[in-house]
PDB file of C-alpha atoms in Angstrom:
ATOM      1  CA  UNK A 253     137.979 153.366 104.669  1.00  0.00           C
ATOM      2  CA  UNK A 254     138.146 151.021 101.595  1.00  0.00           C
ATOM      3  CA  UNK A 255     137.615 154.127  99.159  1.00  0.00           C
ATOM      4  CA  UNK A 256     140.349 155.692 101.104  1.00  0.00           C
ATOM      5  CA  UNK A 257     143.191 152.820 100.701  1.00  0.00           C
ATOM      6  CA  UNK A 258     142.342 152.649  96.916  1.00  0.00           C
ATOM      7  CA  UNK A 259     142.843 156.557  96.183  1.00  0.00           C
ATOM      8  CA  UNK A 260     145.843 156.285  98.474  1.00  0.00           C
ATOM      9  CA  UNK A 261     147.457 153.347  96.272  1.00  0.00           C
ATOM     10  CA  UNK A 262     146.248 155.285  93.388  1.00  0.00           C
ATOM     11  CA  UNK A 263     148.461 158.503  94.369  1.00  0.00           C
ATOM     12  CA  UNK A 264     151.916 156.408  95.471  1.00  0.00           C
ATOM     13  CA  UNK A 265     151.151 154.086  92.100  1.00  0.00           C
ATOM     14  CA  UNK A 266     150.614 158.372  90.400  1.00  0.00           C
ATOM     15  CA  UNK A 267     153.548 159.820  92.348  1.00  0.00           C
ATOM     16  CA  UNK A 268     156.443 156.803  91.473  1.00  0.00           C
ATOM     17  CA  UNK A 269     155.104 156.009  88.343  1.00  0.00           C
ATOM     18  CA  UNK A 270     155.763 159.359  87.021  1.00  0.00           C
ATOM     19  CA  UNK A 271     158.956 160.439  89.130  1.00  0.00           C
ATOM     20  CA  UNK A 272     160.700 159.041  85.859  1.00  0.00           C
ATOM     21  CA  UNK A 273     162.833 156.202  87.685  1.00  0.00           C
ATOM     22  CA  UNK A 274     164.163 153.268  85.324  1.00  0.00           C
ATOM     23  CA  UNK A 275     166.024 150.155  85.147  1.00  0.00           C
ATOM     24  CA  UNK A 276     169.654 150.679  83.878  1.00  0.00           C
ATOM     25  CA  UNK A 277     169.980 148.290  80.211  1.00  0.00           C
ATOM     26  CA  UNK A 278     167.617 147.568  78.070  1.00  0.00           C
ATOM     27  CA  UNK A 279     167.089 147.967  74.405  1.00  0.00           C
ATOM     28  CA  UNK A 280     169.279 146.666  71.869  1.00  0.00           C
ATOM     29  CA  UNK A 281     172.934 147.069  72.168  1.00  0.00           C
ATOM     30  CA  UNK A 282     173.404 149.369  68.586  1.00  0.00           C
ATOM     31  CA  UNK A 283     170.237 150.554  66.996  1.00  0.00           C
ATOM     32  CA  UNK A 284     168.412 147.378  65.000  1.00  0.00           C
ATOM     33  CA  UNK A 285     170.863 144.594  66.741  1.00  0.00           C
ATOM     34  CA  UNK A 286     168.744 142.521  67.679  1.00  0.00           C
ATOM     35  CA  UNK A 287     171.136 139.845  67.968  1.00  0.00           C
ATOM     36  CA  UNK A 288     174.931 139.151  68.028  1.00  0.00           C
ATOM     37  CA  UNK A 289     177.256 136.963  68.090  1.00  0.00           C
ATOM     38  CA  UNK A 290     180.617 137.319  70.248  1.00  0.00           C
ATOM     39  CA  UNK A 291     183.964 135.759  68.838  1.00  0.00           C
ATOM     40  CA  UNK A 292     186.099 134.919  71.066  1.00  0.00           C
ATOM     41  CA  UNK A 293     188.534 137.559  71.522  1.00  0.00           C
ATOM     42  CA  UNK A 294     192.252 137.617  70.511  1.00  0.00           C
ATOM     43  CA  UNK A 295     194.700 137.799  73.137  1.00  0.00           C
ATOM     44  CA  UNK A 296     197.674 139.000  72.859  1.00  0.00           C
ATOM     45  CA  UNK A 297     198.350 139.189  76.809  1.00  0.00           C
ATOM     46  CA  UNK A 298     200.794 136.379  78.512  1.00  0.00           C
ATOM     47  CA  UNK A 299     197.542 135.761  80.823  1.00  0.00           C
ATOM     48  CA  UNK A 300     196.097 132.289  78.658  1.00  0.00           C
ATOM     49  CA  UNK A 301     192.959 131.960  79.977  1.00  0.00           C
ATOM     50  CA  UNK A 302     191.896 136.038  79.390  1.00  0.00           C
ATOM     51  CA  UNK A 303     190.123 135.804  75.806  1.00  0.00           C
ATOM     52  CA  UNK A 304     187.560 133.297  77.028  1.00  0.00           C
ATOM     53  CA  UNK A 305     187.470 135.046  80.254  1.00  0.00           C
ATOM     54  CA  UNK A 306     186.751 138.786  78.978  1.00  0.00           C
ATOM     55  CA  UNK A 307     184.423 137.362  75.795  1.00  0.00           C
ATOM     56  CA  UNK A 308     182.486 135.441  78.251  1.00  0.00           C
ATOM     57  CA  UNK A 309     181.973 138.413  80.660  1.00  0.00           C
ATOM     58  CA  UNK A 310     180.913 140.370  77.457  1.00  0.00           C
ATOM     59  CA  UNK A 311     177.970 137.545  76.641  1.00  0.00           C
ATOM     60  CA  UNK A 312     176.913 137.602  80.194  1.00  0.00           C
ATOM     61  CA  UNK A 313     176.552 141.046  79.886  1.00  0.00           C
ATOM     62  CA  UNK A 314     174.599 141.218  76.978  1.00  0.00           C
ATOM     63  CA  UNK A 315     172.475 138.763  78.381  1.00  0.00           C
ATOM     64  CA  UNK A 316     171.615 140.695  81.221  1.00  0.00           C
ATOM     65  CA  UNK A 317     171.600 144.485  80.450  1.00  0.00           C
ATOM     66  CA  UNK A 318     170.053 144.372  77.247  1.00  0.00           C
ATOM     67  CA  UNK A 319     167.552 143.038  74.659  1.00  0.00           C
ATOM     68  CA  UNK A 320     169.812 141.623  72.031  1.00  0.00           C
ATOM     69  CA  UNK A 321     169.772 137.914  71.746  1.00  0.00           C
ATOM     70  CA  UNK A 322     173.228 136.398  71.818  1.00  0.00           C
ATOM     71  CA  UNK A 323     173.321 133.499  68.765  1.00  0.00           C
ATOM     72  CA  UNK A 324     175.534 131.579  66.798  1.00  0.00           C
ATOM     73  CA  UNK A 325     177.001 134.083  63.986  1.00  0.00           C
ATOM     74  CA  UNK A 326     175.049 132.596  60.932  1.00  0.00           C
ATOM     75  CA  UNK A 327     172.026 133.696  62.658  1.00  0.00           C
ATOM     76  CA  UNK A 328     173.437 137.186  64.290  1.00  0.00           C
ATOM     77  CA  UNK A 329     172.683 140.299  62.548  1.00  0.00           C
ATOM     78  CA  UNK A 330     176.132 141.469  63.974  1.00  0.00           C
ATOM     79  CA  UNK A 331     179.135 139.994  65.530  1.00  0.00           C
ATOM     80  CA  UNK A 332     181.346 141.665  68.481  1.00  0.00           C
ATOM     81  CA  UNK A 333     185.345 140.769  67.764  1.00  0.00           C
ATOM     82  CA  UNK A 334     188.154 141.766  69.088  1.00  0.00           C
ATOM     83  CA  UNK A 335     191.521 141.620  70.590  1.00  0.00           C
ATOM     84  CA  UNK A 336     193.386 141.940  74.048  1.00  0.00           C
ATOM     85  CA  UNK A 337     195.821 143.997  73.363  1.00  0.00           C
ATOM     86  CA  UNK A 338     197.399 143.921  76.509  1.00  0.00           C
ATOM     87  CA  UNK A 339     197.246 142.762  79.984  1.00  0.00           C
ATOM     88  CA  UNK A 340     200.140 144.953  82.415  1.00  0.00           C
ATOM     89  CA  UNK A 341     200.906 144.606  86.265  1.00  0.00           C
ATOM     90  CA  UNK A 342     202.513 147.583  87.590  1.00  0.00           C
ATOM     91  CA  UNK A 343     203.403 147.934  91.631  1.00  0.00           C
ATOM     92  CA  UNK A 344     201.194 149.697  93.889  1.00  0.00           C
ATOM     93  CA  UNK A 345     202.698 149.695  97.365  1.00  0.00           C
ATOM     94  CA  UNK A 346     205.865 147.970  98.764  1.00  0.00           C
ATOM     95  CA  UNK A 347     206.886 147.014 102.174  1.00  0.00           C
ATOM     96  CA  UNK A 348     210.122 147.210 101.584  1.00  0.00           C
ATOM     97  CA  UNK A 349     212.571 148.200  98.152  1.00  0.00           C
ATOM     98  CA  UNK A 350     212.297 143.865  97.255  1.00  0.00           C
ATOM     99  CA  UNK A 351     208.979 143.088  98.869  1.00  0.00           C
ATOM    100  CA  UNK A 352     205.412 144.294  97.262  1.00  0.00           C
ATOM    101  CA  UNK A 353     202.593 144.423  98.453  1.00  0.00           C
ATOM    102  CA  UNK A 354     199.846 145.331  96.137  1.00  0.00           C
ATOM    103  CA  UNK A 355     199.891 145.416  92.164  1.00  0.00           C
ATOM    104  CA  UNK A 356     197.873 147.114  89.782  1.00  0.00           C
ATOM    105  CA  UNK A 357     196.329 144.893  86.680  1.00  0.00           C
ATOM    106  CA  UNK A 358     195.538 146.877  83.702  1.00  0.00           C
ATOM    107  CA  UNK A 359     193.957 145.344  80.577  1.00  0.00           C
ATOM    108  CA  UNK A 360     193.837 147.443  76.971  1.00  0.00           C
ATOM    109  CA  UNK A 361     190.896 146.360  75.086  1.00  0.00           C
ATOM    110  CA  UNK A 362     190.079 146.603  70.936  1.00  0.00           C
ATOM    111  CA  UNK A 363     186.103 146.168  70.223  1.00  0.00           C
ATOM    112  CA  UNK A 364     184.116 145.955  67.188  1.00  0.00           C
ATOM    113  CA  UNK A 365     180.700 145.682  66.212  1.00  0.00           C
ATOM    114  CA  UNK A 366     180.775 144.379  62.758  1.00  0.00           C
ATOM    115  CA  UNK A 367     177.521 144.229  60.811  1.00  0.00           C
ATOM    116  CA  UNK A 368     176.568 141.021  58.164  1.00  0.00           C
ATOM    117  CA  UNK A 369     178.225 143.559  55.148  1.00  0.00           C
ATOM    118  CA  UNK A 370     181.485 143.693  56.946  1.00  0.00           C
ATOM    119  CA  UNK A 371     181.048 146.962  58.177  1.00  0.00           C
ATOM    120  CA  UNK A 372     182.137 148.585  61.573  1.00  0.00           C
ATOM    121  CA  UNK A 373     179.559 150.057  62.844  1.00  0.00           C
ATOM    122  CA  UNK A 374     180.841 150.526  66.332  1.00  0.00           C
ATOM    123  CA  UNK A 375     184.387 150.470  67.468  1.00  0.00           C
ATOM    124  CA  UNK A 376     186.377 151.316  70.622  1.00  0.00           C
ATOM    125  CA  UNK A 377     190.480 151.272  70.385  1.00  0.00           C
ATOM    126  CA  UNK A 378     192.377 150.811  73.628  1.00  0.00           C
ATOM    127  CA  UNK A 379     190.234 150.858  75.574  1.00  0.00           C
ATOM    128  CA  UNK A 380     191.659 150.293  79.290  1.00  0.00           C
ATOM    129  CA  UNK A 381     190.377 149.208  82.526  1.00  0.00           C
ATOM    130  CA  UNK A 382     192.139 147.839  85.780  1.00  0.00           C
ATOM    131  CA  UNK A 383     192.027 146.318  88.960  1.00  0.00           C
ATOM    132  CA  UNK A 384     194.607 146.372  92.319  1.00  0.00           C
ATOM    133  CA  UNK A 385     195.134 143.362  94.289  1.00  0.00           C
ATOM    134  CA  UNK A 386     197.219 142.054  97.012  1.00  0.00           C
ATOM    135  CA  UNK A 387     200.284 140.157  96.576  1.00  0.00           C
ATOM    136  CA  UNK A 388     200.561 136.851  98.354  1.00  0.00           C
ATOM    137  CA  UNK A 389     203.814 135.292  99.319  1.00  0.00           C
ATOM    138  CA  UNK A 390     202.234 131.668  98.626  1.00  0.00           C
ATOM    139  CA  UNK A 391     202.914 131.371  94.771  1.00  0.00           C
ATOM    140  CA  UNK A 392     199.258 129.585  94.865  1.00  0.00           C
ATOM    141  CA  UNK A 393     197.401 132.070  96.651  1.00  0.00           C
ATOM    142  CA  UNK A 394     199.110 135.277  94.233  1.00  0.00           C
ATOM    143  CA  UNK A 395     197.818 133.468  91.083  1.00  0.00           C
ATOM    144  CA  UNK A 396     194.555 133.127  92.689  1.00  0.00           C
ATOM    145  CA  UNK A 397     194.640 136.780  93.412  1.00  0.00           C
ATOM    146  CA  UNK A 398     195.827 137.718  89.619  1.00  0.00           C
ATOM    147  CA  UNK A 399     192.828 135.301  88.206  1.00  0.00           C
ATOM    148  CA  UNK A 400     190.495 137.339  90.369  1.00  0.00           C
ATOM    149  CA  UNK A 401     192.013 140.663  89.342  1.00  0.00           C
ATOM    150  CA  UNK A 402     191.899 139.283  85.593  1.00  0.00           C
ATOM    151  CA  UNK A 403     187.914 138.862  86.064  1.00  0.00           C
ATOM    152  CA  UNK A 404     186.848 141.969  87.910  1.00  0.00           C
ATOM    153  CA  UNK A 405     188.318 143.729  85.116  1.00  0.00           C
ATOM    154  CA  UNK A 406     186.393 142.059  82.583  1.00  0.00           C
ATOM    155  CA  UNK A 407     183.370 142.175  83.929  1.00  0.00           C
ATOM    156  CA  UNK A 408     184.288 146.078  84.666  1.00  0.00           C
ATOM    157  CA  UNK A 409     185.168 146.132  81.119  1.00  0.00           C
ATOM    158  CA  UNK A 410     181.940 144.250  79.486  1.00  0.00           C
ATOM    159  CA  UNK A 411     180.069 146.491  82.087  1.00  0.00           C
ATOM    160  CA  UNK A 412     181.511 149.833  80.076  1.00  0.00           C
ATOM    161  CA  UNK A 413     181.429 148.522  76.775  1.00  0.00           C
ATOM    162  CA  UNK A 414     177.737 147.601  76.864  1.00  0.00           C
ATOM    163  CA  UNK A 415     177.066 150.893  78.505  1.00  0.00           C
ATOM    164  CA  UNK A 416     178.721 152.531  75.585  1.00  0.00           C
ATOM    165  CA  UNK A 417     176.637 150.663  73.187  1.00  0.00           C
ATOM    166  CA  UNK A 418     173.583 151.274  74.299  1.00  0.00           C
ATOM    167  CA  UNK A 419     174.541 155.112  74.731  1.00  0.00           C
ATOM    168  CA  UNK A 420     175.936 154.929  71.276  1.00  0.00           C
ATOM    169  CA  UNK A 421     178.805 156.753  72.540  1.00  0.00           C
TER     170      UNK A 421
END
């Protein structure tokens, strides 16, 4: 029975070993990068808080889905900058022609992976993502909403970028 249980575990450990399942990430973000450093991005968006937000959902990103080491820049081998471009709200759905219910948040994104010579050697130009949420009559409660909106989409955004890097695309 005991030889039986061990050439069963041997086939399962045999049969998902080699059925060629992975973990999503890993590796470094653009060929030899083994680590970065991530400026805080420019914002040109009316939304104040959005640079540290979006630059801090890239880091955590990094941190998580790959191997690159986030450091300081005088110890990176290559340094992520950028600017927010943009940050629009655009109406969904009304309930009537003054009254809206749900907006649309759309962020435009320019990345760069800049090596220690200066060089770009990956870039991504307007890059947009976005976000719906529901409008609240309580002034407090809508900017809530927004901030939340604000964040999905850059973690949605640090989510595709780091995808991108890794797939070189």
């Amino acid at each position: 029975m005991k030889k039986f249980n061990w050439i069963l575990c041997g086939f399962l450990f045999a049969v998902f070993a080699s059925c060629g399942y992975q973990f999503e990430g890993g590796g470094y973000i653009n060929k030899d990068v083994a680590r970065v450093a991530v400026n805080i991005l420019d914002n040109n968006s009316l939304q104040t808080e959005a640079g540290v937000v979006f630059t801090n959902a890239l880091i955590r990103e990094i941190i998580e889905k790959t191997d690159t080491a986030v450091v300081d820049e005088s110890h990176a081998t290559a340094v992520i900058k950028g600017t927010i471009n943009a940050i629009t709200f655009s109406t969904l759905s009304r309930s009537t022609t003054e009254s809206v219910i749900e907006r649309r948040v759309c962020a435009v994104l320019d990345l760069r992976l800049v090596n220690k010579d200066g060089e770009t050697i990956w870039s991504v130009k307007d890059f947009a993502t976005d976000e719906e949420y529901t409008v609240s009559e309580d002034n407090i409660e809508d900017e809530n909403n927004i901030r939340d909106a604000v964040e999905k989409i850059a973690t949605r955004s640090a989510e595709k970028v780091i995808s991108r890097m890794l797939n070189n695309f």
